[in-house]
Coordinates of N, CA and C in Angstrom, one line a residue:
X218 N 35.0 154.3 201.7 CA 36.2 154.9 201.1 C 37.4 154.1 201.4
X219 N 38.2 153.7 200.4 CA 39.4 152.9 200.5 C 40.6 153.8 200.6
X220 N 41.3 153.8 201.7 CA 42.5 154.7 201.8 C 43.7 153.9 202.4
X221 N 44.8 154.2 201.8 CA 46.1 153.6 202.2 C 46.8 154.8 202.9
X222 N 47.0 154.7 204.2 CA 47.4 155.8 205.0 C 48.9 155.8 205.5
X223 N 49.7 155.0 204.7 CA 51.1 155.0 205.1 C 51.9 154.7 203.8
X224 N 52.3 155.9 203.2 CA 53.0 155.8 201.9 C 54.2 156.8 201.9
X225 N 55.2 156.5 201.1 CA 56.3 157.4 201.0 C 56.6 157.8 199.5
X226 N 57.0 159.0 199.3 CA 57.3 159.5 198.0 C 58.7 160.1 197.9
X227 N 59.4 160.0 196.8 CA 60.8 160.3 196.6 C 61.1 161.8 196.8
X228 N 60.0 162.7 196.8 CA 60.3 164.1 197.0 C 60.7 164.3 198.5
X229 N 60.4 163.5 199.4 CA 60.7 163.7 200.8 C 61.4 162.5 201.5
X230 N 61.2 161.3 201.0 CA 61.8 160.1 201.6 C 62.8 159.5 200.6
X231 N 64.1 159.5 201.1 CA 65.2 159.0 200.2 C 65.0 157.6 199.8
X232 N 64.3 156.8 200.7 CA 64.2 155.4 200.4 C 63.1 155.1 199.5
X233 N 62.3 156.1 199.1 CA 61.2 155.9 198.1 C 61.7 155.8 196.7
X234 N 61.0 155.2 195.8 CA 61.4 155.0 194.4 C 60.5 155.7 193.4
X235 N 59.4 156.3 193.9 CA 58.5 156.9 192.9 C 58.0 158.3 193.5
X236 N 57.6 159.1 192.5 CA 57.2 160.5 192.9 C 55.7 160.5 193.5
X237 N 55.3 161.6 194.0 CA 54.0 161.8 194.6 C 52.9 161.4 193.5
X238 N 53.1 162.0 192.4 CA 52.0 161.8 191.3 C 52.0 160.4 190.8
X239 N 53.2 159.7 190.7 CA 53.2 158.3 190.3 C 52.5 157.5 191.4
X240 N 52.7 157.8 192.6 CA 52.0 157.0 193.7 C 50.5 157.2 193.7
X241 N 50.1 158.5 193.4 CA 48.7 158.8 193.3 C 48.0 158.0 192.2
X242 N 48.7 158.1 191.0 CA 48.1 157.4 189.8 C 48.0 155.9 190.0
X243 N 49.0 155.3 190.7 CA 49.0 153.9 191.0 C 47.8 153.6 192.0
X244 N 47.6 154.4 193.0 CA 46.5 154.2 193.9 C 45.2 154.2 193.2
X245 N 45.0 155.2 192.3 CA 43.8 155.3 191.5 C 43.6 154.0 190.6
X246 N 44.7 153.6 190.0 CA 44.6 152.4 189.2 C 44.2 151.1 190.0
X247 N 44.7 151.1 191.3 CA 44.4 149.9 192.1 C 43.0 150.0 192.8
X248 N 42.3 151.1 192.5 CA 40.9 151.2 193.0 C 40.8 151.9 194.4
X249 N 41.8 152.6 194.8 CA 41.7 153.3 196.1 C 40.9 154.6 195.9
X250 N 40.4 155.2 197.0 CA 39.7 156.5 196.9 C 40.6 157.6 197.5
X251 N 41.7 157.2 198.2 CA 42.6 158.2 198.8 C 43.8 157.6 199.4
X252 N 44.8 158.4 199.6 CA 46.1 158.0 200.2 C 46.6 159.0 201.2
X253 N 47.5 158.7 202.0 CA 48.2 159.7 202.8 C 49.7 159.5 202.6
X254 N 50.4 160.6 202.4 CA 51.9 160.6 202.4 C 52.4 160.8 203.8
X255 N 53.1 159.8 204.3 CA 53.7 159.9 205.7 C 55.2 159.7 205.6
X256 N 55.8 160.7 205.0 CA 57.3 160.6 204.8 C 58.1 160.7 206.1
X257 N 59.3 160.2 206.0 CA 60.2 160.2 207.2 C 60.6 161.6 207.6
X258 N 60.1 162.0 208.7 CA 60.5 163.3 209.4 C 60.4 164.5 208.4
X259 N 59.4 164.4 207.5 CA 59.2 165.5 206.6 C 57.7 165.6 206.2
X260 N 57.1 166.8 206.3 CA 55.8 167.0 205.9 C 55.7 167.5 204.4
X261 N 54.7 167.0 203.7 CA 54.3 167.7 202.5 C 53.8 169.1 202.8
X262 N 54.1 170.1 202.0 CA 53.6 171.4 202.3 C 52.1 171.5 202.1
X263 N 51.4 172.4 202.8 CA 50.0 172.5 202.6 C 49.7 173.0 201.2
X264 N 50.5 173.9 200.6 CA 50.2 174.3 199.3 C 50.3 173.2 198.3
X265 N 51.2 172.3 198.4 CA 51.3 171.1 197.5 C 50.1 170.2 197.7
X266 N 49.7 170.0 199.0 CA 48.6 169.1 199.3 C 47.3 169.7 198.6
X267 N 47.1 170.9 198.7 CA 45.9 171.5 198.1 C 46.0 171.4 196.6
X268 N 47.1 171.6 196.0 CA 47.3 171.5 194.6 C 47.0 170.1 194.1
X269 N 47.5 169.1 194.8 CA 47.3 167.7 194.4 C 45.8 167.3 194.5
X270 N 45.2 167.8 195.6 CA 43.7 167.5 195.8 C 42.9 168.1 194.7
X271 N 43.3 169.3 194.3 CA 42.5 170.0 193.2 C 42.7 169.2 191.9
X272 N 44.0 168.8 191.6 CA 44.3 168.1 190.4 C 43.7 166.7 190.2
X273 N 43.5 166.0 191.4 CA 43.1 164.6 191.3 C 41.7 164.4 191.9
X274 N 41.0 165.5 192.2 CA 39.6 165.3 192.8 C 38.8 164.4 191.8
X275 N 37.9 163.6 192.4 CA 37.5 163.5 193.8 C 38.4 162.6 194.7
X276 N 39.5 162.0 194.1 CA 40.5 161.3 194.8 C 41.0 162.2 195.9
X277 N 41.2 161.7 197.1 CA 41.7 162.5 198.3 C 43.1 162.2 198.7
X278 N 43.9 163.2 198.9 CA 45.2 163.1 199.4 C 45.3 163.7 200.8
X279 N 45.8 163.0 201.8 CA 46.1 163.5 203.1 C 47.6 163.5 203.4
X280 N 47.9 164.2 204.4 CA 49.4 164.3 204.8 C 49.5 164.0 206.3
X281 N 50.6 163.2 206.5 CA 51.0 162.9 207.9 C 52.5 162.9 208.0
X282 N 53.1 162.2 208.9 CA 54.5 162.1 209.0 C 54.8 160.8 209.8
X283 N 56.0 160.2 209.4 CA 56.5 159.0 210.2 C 57.7 159.5 210.9
X284 N 57.7 159.2 212.2 CA 58.7 159.6 213.1 C 59.4 158.4 213.7
X285 N 60.7 158.3 213.6 CA 61.5 157.2 214.2 C 62.0 157.8 215.5
X286 N 61.4 157.3 216.6 CA 61.8 157.8 217.9 C 63.2 157.2 218.3
X287 N 63.9 157.8 219.3 CA 65.2 157.4 219.6 C 65.3 155.9 220.2
X288 N 64.1 155.5 220.7 CA 64.1 154.1 221.3 C 64.0 153.0 220.2
X289 N 63.8 153.5 218.9 CA 63.8 152.5 217.8 C 62.5 152.1 217.2
X290 N 61.4 152.7 217.7 CA 60.1 152.4 217.1 C 59.7 153.5 216.1
X291 N 58.7 153.2 215.3 CA 58.3 154.2 214.3 C 56.8 154.5 214.5
X292 N 56.5 155.8 214.5 CA 55.2 156.3 214.8 C 54.7 157.2 213.6
X293 N 53.5 156.9 213.1 CA 52.8 157.7 212.1 C 51.8 158.7 212.8
X294 N 51.9 159.9 212.5 CA 51.1 161.0 213.1 C 50.2 161.7 212.1
X295 N 49.0 162.0 212.4 CA 48.1 162.8 211.6 C 47.5 163.9 212.5
X296 N 47.3 165.1 211.9 CA 46.5 166.1 212.6 C 47.4 167.1 213.4
X297 N 48.7 166.9 213.4 CA 49.6 167.9 214.1 C 50.7 168.1 213.1
X298 N 50.9 169.4 212.7 CA 51.8 169.8 211.6 C 52.9 170.7 212.1
X299 N 53.3 170.6 213.4 CA 54.4 171.5 213.9 C 55.7 171.1 213.3
X300 N 56.5 172.1 212.9 CA 57.8 171.8 212.4 C 58.7 171.0 213.4
X301 N 58.3 171.0 214.6 CA 59.1 170.3 215.7 C 59.1 168.8 215.3
X302 N 58.0 168.3 214.7 CA 57.9 166.9 214.4 C 58.9 166.4 213.3
X303 N 59.5 167.4 212.6 CA 60.4 167.0 211.5 C 61.8 166.7 212.1
X304 N 61.9 166.8 213.4 CA 63.2 166.4 214.1 C 63.3 164.9 214.2
X305 N 64.5 164.4 214.2 CA 64.8 163.0 214.5 C 65.3 162.7 215.9
X306 N 65.0 163.7 216.8 CA 65.6 163.6 218.2 C 64.5 163.4 219.2
X307 N 63.3 162.8 218.8 CA 62.2 162.6 219.7 C 62.4 161.3 220.6
X308 N 62.2 161.5 221.9 CA 62.0 160.3 222.7 C 60.5 160.0 222.7
X309 N 60.2 158.7 222.8 CA 58.8 158.3 222.7 C 57.8 159.0 223.7
X310 N 58.2 159.1 224.9 CA 57.4 159.7 225.9 C 57.1 161.1 225.6
X311 N 58.1 161.8 225.2 CA 57.9 163.3 224.8 C 57.0 163.4 223.6
X312 N 57.2 162.6 222.6 CA 56.4 162.6 221.4 C 54.9 162.3 221.8
X313 N 54.7 161.3 222.6 CA 53.4 160.9 223.0 C 52.7 162.1 223.7
X314 N 53.4 162.7 224.6 CA 52.8 163.8 225.4 C 52.4 165.0 224.4
X315 N 53.3 165.2 223.5 CA 53.1 166.4 222.5 C 51.9 166.1 221.6
X316 N 51.8 164.9 221.1 CA 50.7 164.6 220.2 C 49.4 164.6 221.0
X317 N 49.4 164.1 222.2 CA 48.2 164.1 223.0 C 47.7 165.5 223.3
X318 N 48.7 166.4 223.7 CA 48.4 167.8 224.0 C 47.8 168.5 222.8
X319 N 48.3 168.2 221.6 CA 47.8 168.9 220.4 C 46.6 168.2 219.8
X320 N 46.1 167.1 220.3 CA 44.9 166.5 219.8 C 45.0 165.7 218.5
X321 N 46.3 165.2 218.2 CA 46.5 164.5 217.0 C 46.2 163.0 217.2
X322 N 46.4 162.3 216.1 CA 46.2 160.8 216.0 C 47.6 160.2 215.8
X323 N 47.9 159.1 216.5 CA 49.2 158.5 216.3 C 49.0 157.0 216.3
X324 N 49.9 156.3 215.4 CA 49.8 154.9 215.3 C 51.2 154.3 215.3
X325 N 51.4 153.2 216.1 CA 52.7 152.5 216.0 C 52.7 151.6 214.8
X326 N 53.7 151.8 213.9 CA 53.7 151.1 212.7 C 54.8 150.0 212.6
X327 N 54.6 149.0 211.8 CA 55.4 147.8 211.7 C 56.1 147.4 213.0
X328 N 55.3 147.1 214.1 CA 55.9 146.7 215.4 C 56.5 145.3 215.2
X329 N 57.5 145.0 216.1 CA 58.2 143.7 216.1 C 59.0 143.5 214.8
X330 N 59.2 144.5 214.0 CA 59.9 144.4 212.7 C 61.3 143.9 212.9
X331 N 62.0 144.5 213.9 CA 63.4 144.2 214.1 C 63.8 143.5 215.4
X332 N 62.7 143.3 216.3 CA 63.0 142.7 217.5 C 61.7 142.1 218.0
X333 N 61.8 141.3 219.1 CA 60.6 140.5 219.5 C 59.8 141.2 220.7
X334 N 60.1 142.5 220.8 CA 59.4 143.3 221.8 C 59.2 144.7 221.4
X335 N 58.3 145.5 222.0 CA 58.1 146.9 221.8 C 59.1 147.6 222.6
X336 N 59.9 148.5 222.0 CA 61.0 149.2 222.7 C 60.6 150.5 223.5
X337 N 59.3 150.7 223.6 CA 58.9 151.9 224.4 C 57.9 151.5 225.4
X338 N 57.5 152.4 226.3 CA 56.5 152.1 227.3 C 55.1 152.1 226.7
X339 N 54.8 151.1 225.9 CA 53.6 151.1 225.2 C 52.4 150.7 226.1
X340 N 52.6 149.9 227.1 CA 51.6 149.5 228.0 C 50.9 150.7 228.7
X341 N 51.8 151.7 229.2 CA 51.2 152.8 229.9 C 51.0 154.0 229.0
X342 N 51.6 154.1 227.8 CA 51.5 155.2 226.9 C 51.2 154.6 225.5
X343 N 50.0 154.0 225.3 CA 49.7 153.4 224.0 C 49.4 154.5 222.9
X344 N 49.5 154.2 221.7 CA 49.0 155.0 220.6 C 47.5 154.8 220.4
X345 N 47.0 155.5 219.4 CA 45.5 155.3 219.1 C 45.3 154.0 218.4
X346 N 46.3 153.6 217.6 CA 46.2 152.4 216.7 C 47.6 151.8 216.6
X347 N 47.6 150.5 216.1 CA 48.8 149.8 215.9 C 48.6 149.1 214.5
X348 N 49.7 149.1 213.7 CA 49.6 148.6 212.4 C 49.7 147.0 212.5
X349 N 48.6 146.4 212.0 CA 48.5 144.9 212.1 C 48.8 144.3 210.8
X350 N 48.7 145.1 209.7 CA 49.0 144.6 208.4 C 49.8 145.7 207.6
X351 N 51.0 145.3 207.0 CA 51.7 146.2 206.1 C 52.8 145.3 205.4
X352 N 53.4 145.9 204.5 CA 54.5 145.1 203.8 C 55.7 144.8 204.8
X353 N 55.7 145.6 205.8 CA 56.8 145.4 206.8 C 56.3 144.9 208.2
X354 N 55.1 144.3 208.2 CA 54.6 143.7 209.4 C 54.4 142.2 209.1
X355 N 55.2 141.4 209.6 CA 55.2 140.0 209.3 C 53.9 139.3 210.0
X356 N 53.4 138.3 209.2 CA 52.2 137.6 209.7 C 52.5 136.9 211.0
X357 N 53.8 136.5 211.2 CA 54.2 135.7 212.4 C 54.2 136.6 213.6
X358 N 54.0 137.9 213.4 CA 54.0 138.9 214.6 C 52.5 139.2 214.9
X359 N 51.6 138.7 214.2 CA 50.2 139.1 214.3 C 49.6 138.8 215.7
X360 N 49.9 137.6 216.2 CA 49.4 137.2 217.5 C 49.8 138.2 218.6
X361 N 51.1 138.6 218.6 CA 51.6 139.6 219.5 C 50.9 141.0 219.4
X362 N 50.6 141.3 218.1 CA 49.9 142.6 217.9 C 48.5 142.5 218.4
X363 N 47.8 141.4 218.1 CA 46.4 141.2 218.5 C 46.3 141.2 220.0
X364 N 47.3 140.7 220.7 CA 47.3 140.7 222.2 C 47.4 142.1 222.7
X365 N 48.2 143.0 222.1 CA 48.2 144.4 222.5 C 46.9 145.1 222.2
X366 N 46.3 144.8 221.1 CA 45.0 145.4 220.7 C 44.0 145.1 221.7
X367 N 43.9 143.8 222.0 CA 42.8 143.3 222.9 C 43.1 143.8 224.4
X368 N 44.3 143.8 224.8 CA 44.6 144.2 226.2 C 44.5 145.7 226.4
X369 N 44.9 146.5 225.4 CA 45.0 147.9 225.6 C 43.8 148.6 225.0
X370 N 42.9 147.9 224.3 CA 41.7 148.6 223.7 C 42.0 149.6 222.6
X371 N 43.1 149.3 221.8 CA 43.4 150.2 220.7 C 43.0 149.6 219.4
X372 N 43.0 150.4 218.4 CA 42.5 150.0 217.1 C 43.6 149.4 216.2
X373 N 43.2 148.4 215.4 CA 44.2 147.9 214.4 C 44.3 148.9 213.2
X374 N 45.3 148.9 212.5 CA 45.6 149.8 211.4 C 46.2 149.0 210.2
X375 N 45.8 149.3 209.0 CA 46.2 148.5 207.9 C 46.6 149.3 206.7
X376 N 47.9 149.3 206.4 CA 48.4 150.1 205.3 C 49.6 149.4 204.6
X377 N 49.9 149.9 203.4 CA 51.0 149.3 202.6 C 52.4 149.6 203.1
X378 N 52.6 150.8 203.6 CA 54.0 151.2 203.8 C 54.8 151.2 202.5
X379 N 54.1 151.5 201.4 CA 54.7 151.4 200.1 C 55.7 152.5 199.8
X380 N 56.8 152.1 199.2 CA 57.9 153.0 198.8 C 58.0 153.0 197.2
X381 N 57.1 152.3 196.6 CA 57.1 152.3 195.1 C 55.7 152.0 194.6
X382 N 55.4 152.2 193.4 CA 54.1 152.1 192.8 C 53.6 150.7 192.8
X383 N 54.5 149.7 192.8 CA 54.0 148.3 192.7 C 53.3 147.9 194.0
X384 N 53.5 148.5 195.1 CA 52.9 148.1 196.4 C 51.8 148.9 196.9
X385 N 51.5 150.0 196.3 CA 50.5 150.9 196.8 C 49.2 150.2 197.0
X386 N 48.6 150.3 198.1 CA 47.2 149.8 198.4 C 47.1 148.3 198.6
X387 N 48.2 147.6 198.7 CA 48.2 146.1 198.9 C 47.4 145.9 200.3
X388 N 47.6 146.7 201.2 CA 46.8 146.8 202.4 C 46.2 148.2 202.5
X389 N 45.0 148.3 203.1 CA 44.3 149.6 203.2 C 43.3 149.6 204.2
X390 N 42.7 150.7 204.5 CA 41.6 150.9 205.5 C 40.3 151.3 204.7
X391 N 39.2 150.7 205.0 CA 37.9 151.1 204.4 C 37.2 151.9 205.4
X392 N 37.2 153.2 205.2 CA 36.5 154.1 206.1 C 35.0 153.9 206.0
X393 N 34.3 154.0 207.2 CA 32.8 153.8 207.2 C 32.1 154.9 206.5
X394 N 32.7 156.1 206.3 CA 32.1 157.2 205.6 C 33.2 158.1 205.1
X395 N 32.8 159.0 204.1 CA 33.7 159.9 203.5 C 33.9 161.1 204.4
X396 N 35.1 161.4 204.8 CA 35.3 162.5 205.7 C 35.0 163.9 205.0
X397 N 34.3 164.7 205.8 CA 33.9 166.0 205.2 C 35.1 167.0 205.2
X398 N 36.0 166.8 206.1 CA 37.2 167.7 206.2 C 38.2 167.0 207.1
X399 N 39.3 167.7 207.4 CA 40.4 167.0 208.1 C 40.0 166.7 209.5
X400 N 39.2 167.6 210.2 CA 38.8 167.3 211.5 C 38.0 166.0 211.5
X401 N 37.1 165.9 210.6 CA 36.2 164.7 210.4 C 37.1 163.4 210.2
X402 N 38.1 163.6 209.4 CA 39.1 162.5 209.1 C 39.7 162.0 210.4
X403 N 40.2 162.9 211.2 CA 40.8 162.6 212.5 C 39.8 161.9 213.4
X404 N 38.6 162.3 213.4 CA 37.5 161.7 214.2 C 37.3 160.3 213.8
X405 N 37.2 160.0 212.5 CA 37.0 158.7 212.0 C 38.1 157.8 212.5
X406 N 39.4 158.3 212.4 CA 40.5 157.4 212.8 C 40.5 157.2 214.3
X407 N 40.3 158.2 215.1 CA 40.3 158.1 216.5 C 39.2 157.2 217.1
X408 N 38.0 157.2 216.3 CA 36.9 156.4 216.8 C 36.9 155.0 216.1
X409 N 37.9 154.7 215.4 CA 38.0 153.4 214.7 C 36.9 153.1 213.8
X410 N 36.4 154.1 213.1 CA 35.3 154.0 212.1 C 35.8 153.5 210.8
X411 N 36.5 152.4 210.8 CA 37.0 151.8 209.5 C 37.3 150.3 209.8
X412 N 37.5 149.6 208.7 CA 37.9 148.2 208.7 C 39.2 148.0 208.0
X413 N 40.0 147.1 208.5 CA 41.3 146.7 207.8 C 41.0 145.8 206.7
X414 N 41.6 146.1 205.5 CA 41.4 145.3 204.3 C 42.7 145.0 203.6
X415 N 42.7 144.0 202.7 CA 43.9 143.7 201.9 C 43.4 143.3 200.5
X416 N 44.3 143.4 199.5 CA 44.1 142.9 198.2 C 44.7 141.5 198.1
X417 N 43.9 140.4 198.3 CA 44.5 139.1 198.5 C 45.4 138.6 197.4
X418 N 45.0 138.8 196.2 CA 45.8 138.3 195.1 C 47.2 139.0 195.0
X419 N 47.2 140.3 195.4 CA 48.5 141.0 195.4 C 49.4 140.5 196.6
X420 N 48.7 140.2 197.8 CA 49.4 139.7 198.9 C 50.1 138.4 198.6
X421 N 49.3 137.5 197.8 CA 49.9 136.2 197.4 C 51.1 136.4 196.6
X422 N 51.1 137.4 195.6 CA 52.2 137.6 194.8 C 53.4 138.1 195.6
X423 N 53.2 139.0 196.5 CA 54.2 139.5 197.4 C 54.9 138.4 198.2
X424 N 54.0 137.5 198.7 CA 54.5 136.4 199.5 C 55.4 135.4 198.7
X425 N 55.0 135.3 197.5 CA 55.9 134.4 196.6 C 57.2 135.0 196.4
X426 N 57.3 136.3 196.3 CA 58.6 137.0 196.2 C 59.4 136.9 197.5
X427 N 58.7 137.1 198.6 CA 59.4 137.0 199.9 C 59.9 135.6 200.1
X428 N 59.2 134.6 199.7 CA 59.6 133.2 199.9 C 60.9 132.9 199.1
X429 N 61.0 133.4 197.9 CA 62.3 133.3 197.2 C 63.4 134.0 197.8
X430 N 63.2 135.2 198.4 CA 64.2 135.9 199.1 C 64.7 135.2 200.3
X431 N 63.7 134.6 201.1 CA 64.1 133.9 202.3 C 64.8 132.6 202.0
X432 N 64.5 132.0 200.9 CA 65.1 130.7 200.5 C 66.6 131.1 200.2
X433 N 66.9 132.2 199.6 CA 68.2 132.6 199.3 C 69.0 132.9 200.6
X434 N 68.3 133.6 201.5 CA 68.9 133.9 202.8 C 69.3 132.7 203.5
X435 N 68.4 131.7 203.6 CA 68.7 130.4 204.2 C 69.9 129.7 203.6
X436 N 70.0 129.9 202.3 CA 71.2 129.3 201.6 C 72.5 129.9 202.1
X437 N 72.5 131.3 202.2 CA 73.7 132.0 202.7 C 74.0 131.6 204.1
X438 N 73.0 131.4 204.9 CA 73.2 131.1 206.3 C 73.8 129.6 206.4
X439 N 73.2 128.7 205.6 CA 73.7 127.3 205.6 C 75.2 127.3 205.2
X440 N 75.6 128.2 204.3 CA 77.0 128.2 203.8 C 77.9 129.0 204.7
X441 N 77.3 129.5 205.8 CA 78.2 130.2 206.8 C 78.5 131.6 206.3
X442 N 77.8 132.2 205.5 CA 78.1 133.5 204.9 C 77.2 134.6 205.7
X443 N 77.8 135.6 206.1 CA 77.2 136.6 207.0 C 76.3 137.6 206.3
X444 N 75.7 138.4 207.1 CA 74.8 139.4 206.6 C 75.4 140.5 205.7
X445 N 76.7 140.9 206.0 CA 77.3 141.8 205.2 C 77.6 141.3 203.8
X446 N 78.0 140.0 203.8 CA 78.3 139.4 202.5 C 77.0 139.2 201.7
X447 N 75.9 138.9 202.4 CA 74.6 138.8 201.7 C 74.2 140.1 201.1
X448 N 74.3 141.2 201.8 CA 73.9 142.5 201.3 C 74.8 142.9 200.1
X449 N 76.1 142.7 200.3 CA 77.1 143.1 199.3 C 76.9 142.3 198.0
X450 N 76.5 141.1 198.0 CA 76.4 140.3 196.8 C 75.0 140.4 196.2
X451 N 74.0 140.6 197.0 CA 72.6 140.6 196.5 C 72.0 142.0 196.3
X452 N 72.6 143.0 197.1 CA 72.0 144.3 197.1 C 70.7 144.4 197.9
X453 N 70.4 143.3 198.6 CA 69.2 143.3 199.5 C 69.5 143.7 200.9
X454 N 68.6 144.5 201.5 CA 68.8 145.0 202.8 C 69.1 143.9 203.8
X455 N 70.2 144.1 204.6 CA 70.7 143.1 205.5 C 69.7 142.8 206.6
X456 N 68.8 143.7 206.9 CA 67.8 143.5 208.0 C 66.9 142.2 207.7
X457 N 66.7 142.0 206.4 CA 65.9 140.8 206.0 C 66.7 139.5 206.4
X458 N 68.0 139.5 206.2 CA 68.9 138.4 206.6 C 68.7 138.3 208.2
X459 N 68.8 139.4 208.9 CA 68.7 139.3 210.4 C 67.5 138.6 210.8
X460 N 66.3 139.0 210.2 CA 65.1 138.4 210.6 C 65.0 136.9 210.4
X461 N 65.5 136.4 209.3 CA 65.5 135.0 209.0 C 66.5 134.3 209.9
X462 N 67.6 134.9 210.2 CA 68.6 134.3 211.1 C 68.1 134.1 212.5
X463 N 67.1 134.8 212.9 CA 66.5 134.7 214.2 C 65.2 133.8 214.2
X464 N 65.0 133.1 213.0 CA 63.9 132.2 212.9 C 62.6 132.8 212.7
X465 N 62.6 134.0 212.2 CA 61.4 134.8 211.9 C 61.3 135.0 210.4
X466 N 60.0 135.3 209.9 CA 59.8 135.4 208.5 C 59.1 136.8 208.2
X467 N 59.3 137.3 207.0 CA 58.7 138.5 206.6 C 57.4 138.3 205.7
X468 N 57.0 137.0 205.7 CA 55.7 136.7 205.0 C 54.6 137.5 205.6
X469 N 53.8 138.1 204.7 CA 52.7 139.0 205.2 C 51.3 138.3 205.1

């Protein structure tokens, strides 16, 4: 079963560009068997989840949430649906304890995206998995991620982090079996019964786009033009400028 477990839809994520149903139809077109909506600090309602699963069966839709903790890292959670998780005031240690107490699954997503270290006590309080591939996980950070995986004995995680239909499923997880229900779905994730996969031709196309963007950023830097000027003139997020200015790349 091919599933992309880190997606955003415009119904709940302001940064997303497409609706739930547009994202689902794109996933089906790209050959996936399921997706999960993990919007920023907002759950899809259970009623809507059931409705979509009925309308698009046998395609499967799951729900989770992405939480930005106060220390600056981002955590995707499955299996815990408390309204408390929709708050943006979580410290990592408290969130970790809460999810562990409730028996949920948690993954650190796009690590090292904005800095060269993990900003929480990940060594002593690791998540169940860590995202090793995504649109926002640079290939240059892979060695650091693999080091954490090997040292802490956690599982890799592979998802698109798509905010539009063009990127759905570019990275995904291939589950070893079809989950019978949500409890079984959590068991598969917690036991690492899946493999990380990517759609290579689509990755190559994305990298060609990133290379052009980074060439433009380097031109701005060479001309002594700062990040604010870059964002103002191009409309491109200034964080991409920051990454290149630090000698890092967003190539995936």
